[in-house]
Amino acid sequence: MSEDASASIRRINPPELGAPPGYSQVVEMRAGRIIFIAGQTALDREGELVGKDDFAAQATQVFQNLGLALQSVGCTAANLVKLTVFLRDMDNLSAYREARNRFFATTAPAAAPAVTLVEVSRLYGPDFLIEIEAIAAA
């Protein structure tokens, strides 16, 4: 069991469920605020796609957008308790993990929310390769 800097969020990995790679099996929260963040895609500030046909570039932009959304409500990656990740191609899993690890390394200790990751046939934009929605607690 591990606990991050925020006393209201506990990330738990019961030994019976095994050690997950980069996420937590269970996240317990006691929070004054719960923040729901809509699916973030690889659009920049002007609404232009970043990284057409480049999964790594899109993943980087998605996590940057997620960080900006968190910042807008006074939160950081440490406040995240749940991510739902949609990939167009599961072959991009390692590139997703690299971008995710860079993003969560921005907090100390690094956060590890509960995660659901699925491959989907389509996303809202025809050129989107990844989308992430999130729940944070503060």
Tab-separated table of N, CA and C in Angstrom:
chain	number	residue	atom	x	y	z
A	1	MET	N	0.856	-1.167	0.000
A	1	MET	CA	0.000	0.000	0.000
A	1	MET	C	0.900	1.227	0.000
A	2	SER	N	0.542	2.227	-0.801
A	2	SER	CA	1.294	3.472	-0.807
A	2	SER	C	0.328	4.632	-0.689
A	3	GLU	N	0.839	5.762	-0.199
A	3	GLU	CA	0.002	6.939	-0.044
A	3	GLU	C	0.772	8.128	-0.593
A	4	ASP	N	0.112	8.979	-1.396
A	4	ASP	CA	0.805	10.120	-1.963
A	4	ASP	C	0.807	11.279	-0.984
A	5	ALA	N	1.293	12.442	-1.418
A	5	ALA	CA	1.427	13.604	-0.555
A	5	ALA	C	0.082	14.100	-0.051
A	6	SER	N	-0.983	13.857	-0.760
A	6	SER	CA	-2.313	14.287	-0.345
A	6	SER	C	-2.915	13.227	0.571
A	7	ALA	N	-3.242	13.626	1.802
A	7	ALA	CA	-3.786	12.669	2.768
A	7	ALA	C	-5.156	12.141	2.350
A	8	SER	N	-5.805	12.788	1.386
A	8	SER	CA	-7.147	12.382	1.011
A	8	SER	C	-7.182	11.312	-0.086
A	9	ILE	N	-6.043	10.954	-0.640
A	9	ILE	CA	-5.998	9.968	-1.719
A	9	ILE	C	-5.007	8.863	-1.341
A	10	ARG	N	-5.505	7.616	-1.302
A	10	ARG	CA	-4.630	6.470	-1.051
A	10	ARG	C	-4.653	5.560	-2.259
A	11	ARG	N	-3.472	5.182	-2.721
A	11	ARG	CA	-3.337	4.249	-3.831
A	11	ARG	C	-2.907	2.911	-3.257
A	12	ILE	N	-3.695	1.895	-3.548
A	12	ILE	CA	-3.505	0.601	-2.893
A	12	ILE	C	-3.341	-0.494	-3.944
A	13	ASN	N	-2.358	-1.365	-3.715
A	13	ASN	CA	-2.146	-2.526	-4.568
A	13	ASN	C	-2.098	-3.771	-3.694
A	14	PRO	N	-3.276	-4.378	-3.427
A	14	PRO	CA	-3.286	-5.577	-2.595
A	14	PRO	C	-2.419	-6.665	-3.229
A	15	PRO	N	-1.593	-7.333	-2.432
A	15	PRO	CA	-0.713	-8.357	-3.002
A	15	PRO	C	-1.472	-9.447	-3.747
A	16	GLU	N	-2.718	-9.699	-3.347
A	16	GLU	CA	-3.520	-10.728	-4.010
A	16	GLU	C	-3.864	-10.367	-5.451
A	17	LEU	N	-3.791	-9.075	-5.799
A	17	LEU	CA	-4.102	-8.641	-7.163
A	17	LEU	C	-2.862	-8.457	-8.022
A	18	GLY	N	-1.691	-8.599	-7.451
A	18	GLY	CA	-0.453	-8.441	-8.215
A	18	GLY	C	-0.053	-6.987	-8.348
A	19	ALA	N	1.195	-6.773	-8.743
A	19	ALA	CA	1.748	-5.421	-8.894
A	19	ALA	C	1.506	-4.925	-10.318
A	20	PRO	N	0.681	-3.893	-10.493
A	20	PRO	CA	0.391	-3.390	-11.836
A	20	PRO	C	1.507	-2.476	-12.345
A	21	PRO	N	1.691	-2.407	-13.669
A	21	PRO	CA	2.747	-1.561	-14.249
A	21	PRO	C	2.283	-0.118	-14.447
A	22	GLY	N	2.537	0.753	-13.467
A	22	GLY	CA	2.278	2.172	-13.660
A	22	GLY	C	0.896	2.664	-13.285
A	23	TYR	N	0.111	1.856	-12.621
A	23	TYR	CA	-1.198	2.306	-12.156
A	23	TYR	C	-1.504	1.602	-10.846
A	24	SER	N	-2.587	1.973	-10.188
A	24	SER	CA	-2.995	1.353	-8.933
A	24	SER	C	-4.239	0.503	-9.145
A	25	GLN	N	-4.299	-0.607	-8.433
A	25	GLN	CA	-5.482	-1.466	-8.499
A	25	GLN	C	-6.686	-0.802	-7.838
A	26	VAL	N	-6.439	-0.076	-6.734
A	26	VAL	CA	-7.501	0.554	-5.963
A	26	VAL	C	-7.064	1.965	-5.591
A	27	VAL	N	-7.961	2.916	-5.714
A	27	VAL	CA	-7.703	4.274	-5.242
A	27	VAL	C	-8.854	4.653	-4.323
A	28	GLU	N	-8.506	4.989	-3.092
A	28	GLU	CA	-9.505	5.433	-2.125
A	28	GLU	C	-9.356	6.935	-1.967
A	29	MET	N	-10.477	7.656	-2.002
A	29	MET	CA	-10.387	9.102	-1.856
A	29	MET	C	-11.431	9.614	-0.889
A	30	ARG	N	-11.020	10.624	-0.178
A	30	ARG	CA	-11.902	11.425	0.660
A	30	ARG	C	-11.584	12.842	0.261
A	31	ALA	N	-12.539	13.475	-0.418
A	31	ALA	CA	-12.232	14.759	-1.034
A	31	ALA	C	-13.359	15.753	-0.842
A	32	GLY	N	-12.979	17.000	-0.803
A	32	GLY	CA	-13.960	18.071	-0.778
A	32	GLY	C	-14.512	18.348	-2.164
A	33	ARG	N	-13.671	18.082	-3.186
A	33	ARG	CA	-14.076	18.317	-4.570
A	33	ARG	C	-13.744	17.087	-5.405
A	34	ILE	N	-14.610	16.772	-6.333
A	34	ILE	CA	-14.336	15.751	-7.339
A	34	ILE	C	-14.419	16.448	-8.681
A	35	ILE	N	-13.379	16.288	-9.491
A	35	ILE	CA	-13.283	16.976	-10.777
A	35	ILE	C	-13.344	15.946	-11.890
A	36	PHE	N	-14.266	16.142	-12.825
A	36	PHE	CA	-14.397	15.263	-13.985
A	36	PHE	C	-13.836	15.998	-15.193
A	37	ILE	N	-12.891	15.384	-15.877
A	37	ILE	CA	-12.251	16.006	-17.036
A	37	ILE	C	-12.658	15.236	-18.286
A	38	ALA	N	-13.232	15.963	-19.226
A	38	ALA	CA	-13.676	15.363	-20.485
A	38	ALA	C	-12.500	14.741	-21.226
A	39	GLY	N	-12.815	13.847	-22.152
A	39	GLY	CA	-11.788	13.209	-22.953
A	39	GLY	C	-10.891	14.238	-23.619
A	40	GLN	N	-9.588	14.113	-23.351
A	40	GLN	CA	-8.607	15.025	-23.940
A	40	GLN	C	-7.977	14.358	-25.158
A	41	THR	N	-7.891	15.121	-26.230
A	41	THR	CA	-7.306	14.635	-27.479
A	41	THR	C	-6.082	15.476	-27.797
A	42	ALA	N	-5.500	15.247	-28.945
A	42	ALA	CA	-4.255	15.904	-29.337
A	42	ALA	C	-4.485	17.226	-30.066
A	43	LEU	N	-5.501	17.973	-29.656
A	43	LEU	CA	-5.711	19.291	-30.243
A	43	LEU	C	-4.943	20.331	-29.439
A	44	ASP	N	-4.334	21.288	-30.151
A	44	ASP	CA	-3.627	22.355	-29.465
A	44	ASP	C	-4.584	23.490	-29.133
A	45	ARG	N	-4.042	24.571	-28.624
A	45	ARG	CA	-4.827	25.734	-28.197
A	45	ARG	C	-5.717	26.289	-29.314
A	46	GLU	N	-5.236	26.205	-30.557
A	46	GLU	CA	-5.989	26.719	-31.703
A	46	GLU	C	-6.954	25.688	-32.285
A	47	GLY	N	-7.023	24.511	-31.659
A	47	GLY	CA	-7.914	23.471	-32.165
A	47	GLY	C	-7.325	22.674	-33.315
A	48	GLU	N	-6.012	22.792	-33.511
A	48	GLU	CA	-5.326	22.060	-34.575
A	48	GLU	C	-4.765	20.748	-34.024
A	49	LEU	N	-4.850	19.698	-34.816
A	49	LEU	CA	-4.313	18.401	-34.425
A	49	LEU	C	-2.788	18.454	-34.367
A	50	VAL	N	-2.237	17.950	-33.280
A	50	VAL	CA	-0.785	17.819	-33.128
A	50	VAL	C	-0.436	16.368	-33.406
A	51	GLY	N	0.454	16.124	-34.359
A	51	GLY	CA	0.959	14.778	-34.590
A	51	GLY	C	0.088	13.871	-35.433
A	52	LYS	N	-0.381	14.347	-36.562
A	52	LYS	CA	-1.154	13.463	-37.455
A	52	LYS	C	-0.303	12.233	-37.784
A	53	ASP	N	-0.861	11.060	-37.580
A	53	ASP	CA	-0.182	9.770	-37.820
A	53	ASP	C	1.047	9.558	-36.938
A	54	ASP	N	1.188	10.312	-35.841
A	54	ASP	CA	2.338	10.199	-34.935
A	54	ASP	C	1.802	9.992	-33.518
A	55	PHE	N	1.705	8.725	-33.125
A	55	PHE	CA	1.107	8.425	-31.828
A	55	PHE	C	1.859	9.082	-30.681
A	56	ALA	N	3.183	9.026	-30.673
A	56	ALA	CA	3.958	9.592	-29.567
A	56	ALA	C	3.690	11.087	-29.416
A	57	ALA	N	3.619	11.812	-30.516
A	57	ALA	CA	3.344	13.255	-30.466
A	57	ALA	C	1.934	13.505	-29.943
A	58	GLN	N	0.979	12.685	-30.375
A	58	GLN	CA	-0.395	12.854	-29.892
A	58	GLN	C	-0.485	12.556	-28.397
A	59	ALA	N	0.172	11.493	-27.950
A	59	ALA	CA	0.121	11.148	-26.530
A	59	ALA	C	0.723	12.266	-25.682
A	60	THR	N	1.818	12.837	-26.140
A	60	THR	CA	2.436	13.949	-25.420
A	60	THR	C	1.473	15.118	-25.323
A	61	GLN	N	0.795	15.452	-26.415
A	61	GLN	CA	-0.158	16.565	-26.420
A	61	GLN	C	-1.353	16.266	-25.515
A	62	VAL	N	-1.840	15.034	-25.536
A	62	VAL	CA	-2.977	14.658	-24.686
A	62	VAL	C	-2.620	14.859	-23.214
A	63	PHE	N	-1.444	14.408	-22.806
A	63	PHE	CA	-1.047	14.585	-21.406
A	63	PHE	C	-0.786	16.056	-21.087
A	64	GLN	N	-0.290	16.804	-22.047
A	64	GLN	CA	-0.127	18.247	-21.830
A	64	GLN	C	-1.503	18.884	-21.604
A	65	ASN	N	-2.481	18.524	-22.428
A	65	ASN	CA	-3.837	19.051	-22.268
A	65	ASN	C	-4.437	18.639	-20.927
A	66	LEU	N	-4.192	17.403	-20.523
A	66	LEU	CA	-4.683	16.938	-19.232
A	66	LEU	C	-4.078	17.778	-18.106
A	67	GLY	N	-2.788	18.064	-18.206
A	67	GLY	CA	-2.128	18.910	-17.209
A	67	GLY	C	-2.732	20.304	-17.161
A	68	LEU	N	-3.043	20.868	-18.321
A	68	LEU	CA	-3.659	22.200	-18.365
A	68	LEU	C	-5.059	22.181	-17.759
A	69	ALA	N	-5.814	21.125	-18.027
A	69	ALA	CA	-7.146	21.007	-17.443
A	69	ALA	C	-7.052	20.932	-15.919
A	70	LEU	N	-6.120	20.150	-15.413
A	70	LEU	CA	-5.923	20.051	-13.969
A	70	LEU	C	-5.513	21.397	-13.378
A	71	GLN	N	-4.583	22.054	-14.041
A	71	GLN	CA	-4.093	23.349	-13.570
A	71	GLN	C	-5.231	24.365	-13.475
A	72	SER	N	-6.187	24.295	-14.387
A	72	SER	CA	-7.279	25.262	-14.404
A	72	SER	C	-8.154	25.192	-13.154
A	73	VAL	N	-8.079	24.063	-12.423
A	73	VAL	CA	-8.847	23.919	-11.185
A	73	VAL	C	-7.930	23.782	-9.970
A	74	GLY	N	-6.686	24.216	-10.126
A	74	GLY	CA	-5.742	24.207	-9.021
A	74	GLY	C	-5.231	22.841	-8.631
A	75	CYS	N	-5.183	21.911	-9.571
A	75	CYS	CA	-4.735	20.549	-9.299
A	75	CYS	C	-3.497	20.204	-10.121
A	76	THR	N	-2.895	19.069	-9.792
A	76	THR	CA	-1.764	18.517	-10.540
A	76	THR	C	-2.042	17.038	-10.809
A	77	ALA	N	-1.094	16.380	-11.425
A	77	ALA	CA	-1.221	14.940	-11.677
A	77	ALA	C	-1.427	14.158	-10.384
A	78	ALA	N	-0.934	14.677	-9.269
A	78	ALA	CA	-1.092	13.992	-7.981
A	78	ALA	C	-2.555	13.883	-7.566
A	79	ASN	N	-3.428	14.724	-8.104
A	79	ASN	CA	-4.849	14.698	-7.750
A	79	ASN	C	-5.651	13.683	-8.546
A	80	LEU	N	-5.059	13.090	-9.568
A	80	LEU	CA	-5.796	12.144	-10.405
A	80	LEU	C	-6.067	10.844	-9.663
A	81	VAL	N	-7.312	10.388	-9.744
A	81	VAL	CA	-7.679	9.122	-9.112
A	81	VAL	C	-8.120	8.077	-10.127
A	82	LYS	N	-8.511	8.497	-11.324
A	82	LYS	CA	-8.987	7.544	-12.339
A	82	LYS	C	-8.758	8.095	-13.733
A	83	LEU	N	-8.216	7.267	-14.599
A	83	LEU	CA	-8.079	7.585	-16.022
A	83	LEU	C	-8.795	6.507	-16.822
A	84	THR	N	-9.434	6.933	-17.898
A	84	THR	CA	-9.926	5.995	-18.904
A	84	THR	C	-9.220	6.379	-20.196
A	85	VAL	N	-8.475	5.433	-20.748
A	85	VAL	CA	-7.627	5.674	-21.906
A	85	VAL	C	-8.173	4.894	-23.090
A	86	PHE	N	-8.340	5.603	-24.195
A	86	PHE	CA	-8.820	4.992	-25.426
A	86	PHE	C	-7.720	5.067	-26.466
A	87	LEU	N	-7.270	3.914	-26.962
A	87	LEU	CA	-6.245	3.839	-28.006
A	87	LEU	C	-6.870	3.278	-29.271
A	88	ARG	N	-6.483	3.836	-30.396
A	88	ARG	CA	-6.952	3.283	-31.671
A	88	ARG	C	-6.216	1.987	-32.011
A	89	ASP	N	-5.003	1.804	-31.455
A	89	ASP	CA	-4.206	0.619	-31.774
A	89	ASP	C	-3.399	0.235	-30.543
A	90	MET	N	-3.679	-0.933	-29.981
A	90	MET	CA	-2.993	-1.384	-28.778
A	90	MET	C	-1.496	-1.586	-29.011
A	91	ASP	N	-1.059	-1.631	-30.262
A	91	ASP	CA	0.377	-1.716	-30.534
A	91	ASP	C	1.117	-0.463	-30.062
A	92	ASN	N	0.385	0.598	-29.754
A	92	ASN	CA	1.000	1.835	-29.245
A	92	ASN	C	1.100	1.857	-27.722
A	93	LEU	N	0.872	0.737	-27.073
A	93	LEU	CA	0.879	0.680	-25.619
A	93	LEU	C	2.198	1.168	-25.023
A	94	SER	N	3.322	0.758	-25.563
A	94	SER	CA	4.607	1.181	-24.979
A	94	SER	C	4.821	2.686	-25.136
A	95	ALA	N	4.420	3.260	-26.253
A	95	ALA	CA	4.544	4.714	-26.439
A	95	ALA	C	3.601	5.449	-25.488
A	96	TYR	N	2.411	4.900	-25.266
A	96	TYR	CA	1.489	5.477	-24.280
A	96	TYR	C	2.140	5.470	-22.901
A	97	ARG	N	2.721	4.330	-22.517
A	97	ARG	CA	3.337	4.221	-21.195
A	97	ARG	C	4.488	5.205	-21.019
A	98	GLU	N	5.261	5.417	-22.066
A	98	GLU	CA	6.356	6.393	-21.982
A	98	GLU	C	5.817	7.791	-21.709
A	99	ALA	N	4.786	8.202	-22.439
A	99	ALA	CA	4.192	9.531	-22.233
A	99	ALA	C	3.557	9.615	-20.853
A	100	ARG	N	2.867	8.571	-20.445
A	100	ARG	CA	2.244	8.537	-19.117
A	100	ARG	C	3.293	8.660	-18.019
A	101	ASN	N	4.375	7.914	-18.138
A	101	ASN	CA	5.417	7.946	-17.115
A	101	ASN	C	6.066	9.322	-17.020
A	102	ARG	N	6.290	9.984	-18.153
A	102	ARG	CA	6.836	11.350	-18.132
A	102	ARG	C	5.880	12.292	-17.413
A	103	PHE	N	4.591	12.157	-17.693
A	103	PHE	CA	3.586	13.024	-17.087
A	103	PHE	C	3.525	12.823	-15.571
A	104	PHE	N	3.444	11.588	-15.119
A	104	PHE	CA	3.320	11.340	-13.692
A	104	PHE	C	4.616	11.570	-12.935
A	105	ALA	N	5.732	11.584	-13.613
A	105	ALA	CA	7.008	11.891	-12.958
A	105	ALA	C	7.088	13.369	-12.570
A	106	THR	N	6.125	14.193	-13.020
A	106	THR	CA	6.133	15.616	-12.686
A	106	THR	C	5.688	15.864	-11.256
A	107	THR	N	5.199	14.843	-10.549
A	107	THR	CA	4.798	14.995	-9.157
A	107	THR	C	5.657	14.086	-8.290
A	108	ALA	N	5.838	14.466	-7.047
A	108	ALA	CA	6.623	13.635	-6.138
A	108	ALA	C	5.799	13.395	-4.879
A	109	PRO	N	5.560	12.146	-4.524
A	109	PRO	CA	5.904	10.965	-5.319
A	109	PRO	C	5.029	10.878	-6.564
A	110	ALA	N	5.509	10.139	-7.540
A	110	ALA	CA	4.761	10.002	-8.792
A	110	ALA	C	3.392	9.385	-8.514
A	111	ALA	N	2.354	9.939	-9.112
A	111	ALA	CA	0.994	9.446	-8.909
A	111	ALA	C	0.741	8.212	-9.768
A	112	ALA	N	-0.195	7.399	-9.324
A	112	ALA	CA	-0.575	6.205	-10.079
A	112	ALA	C	-2.072	5.981	-9.893
A	113	PRO	N	-2.899	6.666	-10.684
A	113	PRO	CA	-4.344	6.494	-10.536
A	113	PRO	C	-4.793	5.119	-11.020
A	114	ALA	N	-6.017	4.772	-10.702
A	114	ALA	CA	-6.624	3.588	-11.294
A	114	ALA	C	-6.823	3.889	-12.779
A	115	VAL	N	-6.621	2.885	-13.621
A	115	VAL	CA	-6.679	3.110	-15.072
A	115	VAL	C	-7.466	1.996	-15.743
A	116	THR	N	-8.307	2.397	-16.693
A	116	THR	CA	-8.913	1.462	-17.622
A	116	THR	C	-8.403	1.851	-18.998
A	117	LEU	N	-7.871	0.896	-19.744
A	117	LEU	CA	-7.295	1.168	-21.053
A	117	LEU	C	-7.925	0.218	-22.066
A	118	VAL	N	-8.505	0.794	-23.116
A	118	VAL	CA	-9.174	-0.030	-24.118
A	118	VAL	C	-8.781	0.406	-25.530
A	119	GLU	N	-8.820	-0.549	-26.440
A	119	GLU	CA	-8.646	-0.247	-27.853
A	119	GLU	C	-10.030	-0.015	-28.449
A	120	VAL	N	-10.139	1.035	-29.258
A	120	VAL	CA	-11.409	1.370	-29.892
A	120	VAL	C	-11.212	1.486	-31.404
A	121	SER	N	-12.281	1.317	-32.150
A	121	SER	CA	-12.175	1.376	-33.608
A	121	SER	C	-12.160	2.811	-34.125
A	122	ARG	N	-12.809	3.727	-33.373
A	122	ARG	CA	-12.864	5.124	-33.800
A	122	ARG	C	-12.894	6.029	-32.595
A	123	LEU	N	-12.419	7.246	-32.801
A	123	LEU	CA	-12.557	8.315	-31.820
A	123	LEU	C	-13.270	9.461	-32.505
A	124	TYR	N	-13.577	10.510	-31.760
A	124	TYR	CA	-14.361	11.626	-32.287
A	124	TYR	C	-13.788	12.190	-33.591
A	125	GLY	N	-12.498	12.471	-33.619
A	125	GLY	CA	-11.867	12.960	-34.847
A	125	GLY	C	-11.239	11.810	-35.602
A	126	PRO	N	-11.338	11.795	-36.919
A	126	PRO	CA	-10.831	10.654	-37.690
A	126	PRO	C	-9.321	10.448	-37.579
A	127	ASP	N	-8.569	11.490	-37.196
A	127	ASP	CA	-7.119	11.366	-37.085
A	127	ASP	C	-6.631	11.208	-35.652
A	128	PHE	N	-7.567	11.179	-34.685
A	128	PHE	CA	-7.169	10.999	-33.287
A	128	PHE	C	-6.738	9.555	-33.065
A	129	LEU	N	-5.606	9.388	-32.382
A	129	LEU	CA	-5.068	8.059	-32.093
A	129	LEU	C	-5.211	7.688	-30.621
A	130	ILE	N	-5.477	8.699	-29.778
A	130	ILE	CA	-5.586	8.491	-28.332
A	130	ILE	C	-6.518	9.541	-27.752
A	131	GLU	N	-7.248	9.160	-26.714
A	131	GLU	CA	-8.072	10.078	-25.956
A	131	GLU	C	-8.074	9.610	-24.506
A	132	ILE	N	-8.002	10.562	-23.583
A	132	ILE	CA	-7.976	10.210	-22.155
A	132	ILE	C	-8.979	11.092	-21.407
A	133	GLU	N	-9.870	10.442	-20.655
A	133	GLU	CA	-10.733	11.175	-19.736
A	133	GLU	C	-10.259	10.880	-18.330
A	134	ALA	N	-10.574	11.788	-17.387
A	134	ALA	CA	-9.984	11.651	-16.055
A	134	ALA	C	-10.937	12.115	-14.966
A	135	ILE	N	-10.673	11.604	-13.759
A	135	ILE	CA	-11.333	12.067	-12.549
A	135	ILE	C	-10.233	12.412	-11.553
A	136	ALA	N	-10.360	13.592	-10.957
A	136	ALA	CA	-9.398	14.046	-9.955
A	136	ALA	C	-10.144	14.362	-8.673
A	137	ALA	N	-9.422	14.377	-7.564
A	137	ALA	CA	-10.003	14.722	-6.262
A	137	ALA	C	-9.116	15.755	-5.599
A	138	ALA	N	-9.758	16.717	-4.946
A	138	ALA	CA	-9.005	17.758	-4.245
A	138	ALA	C	-9.676	18.067	-2.921
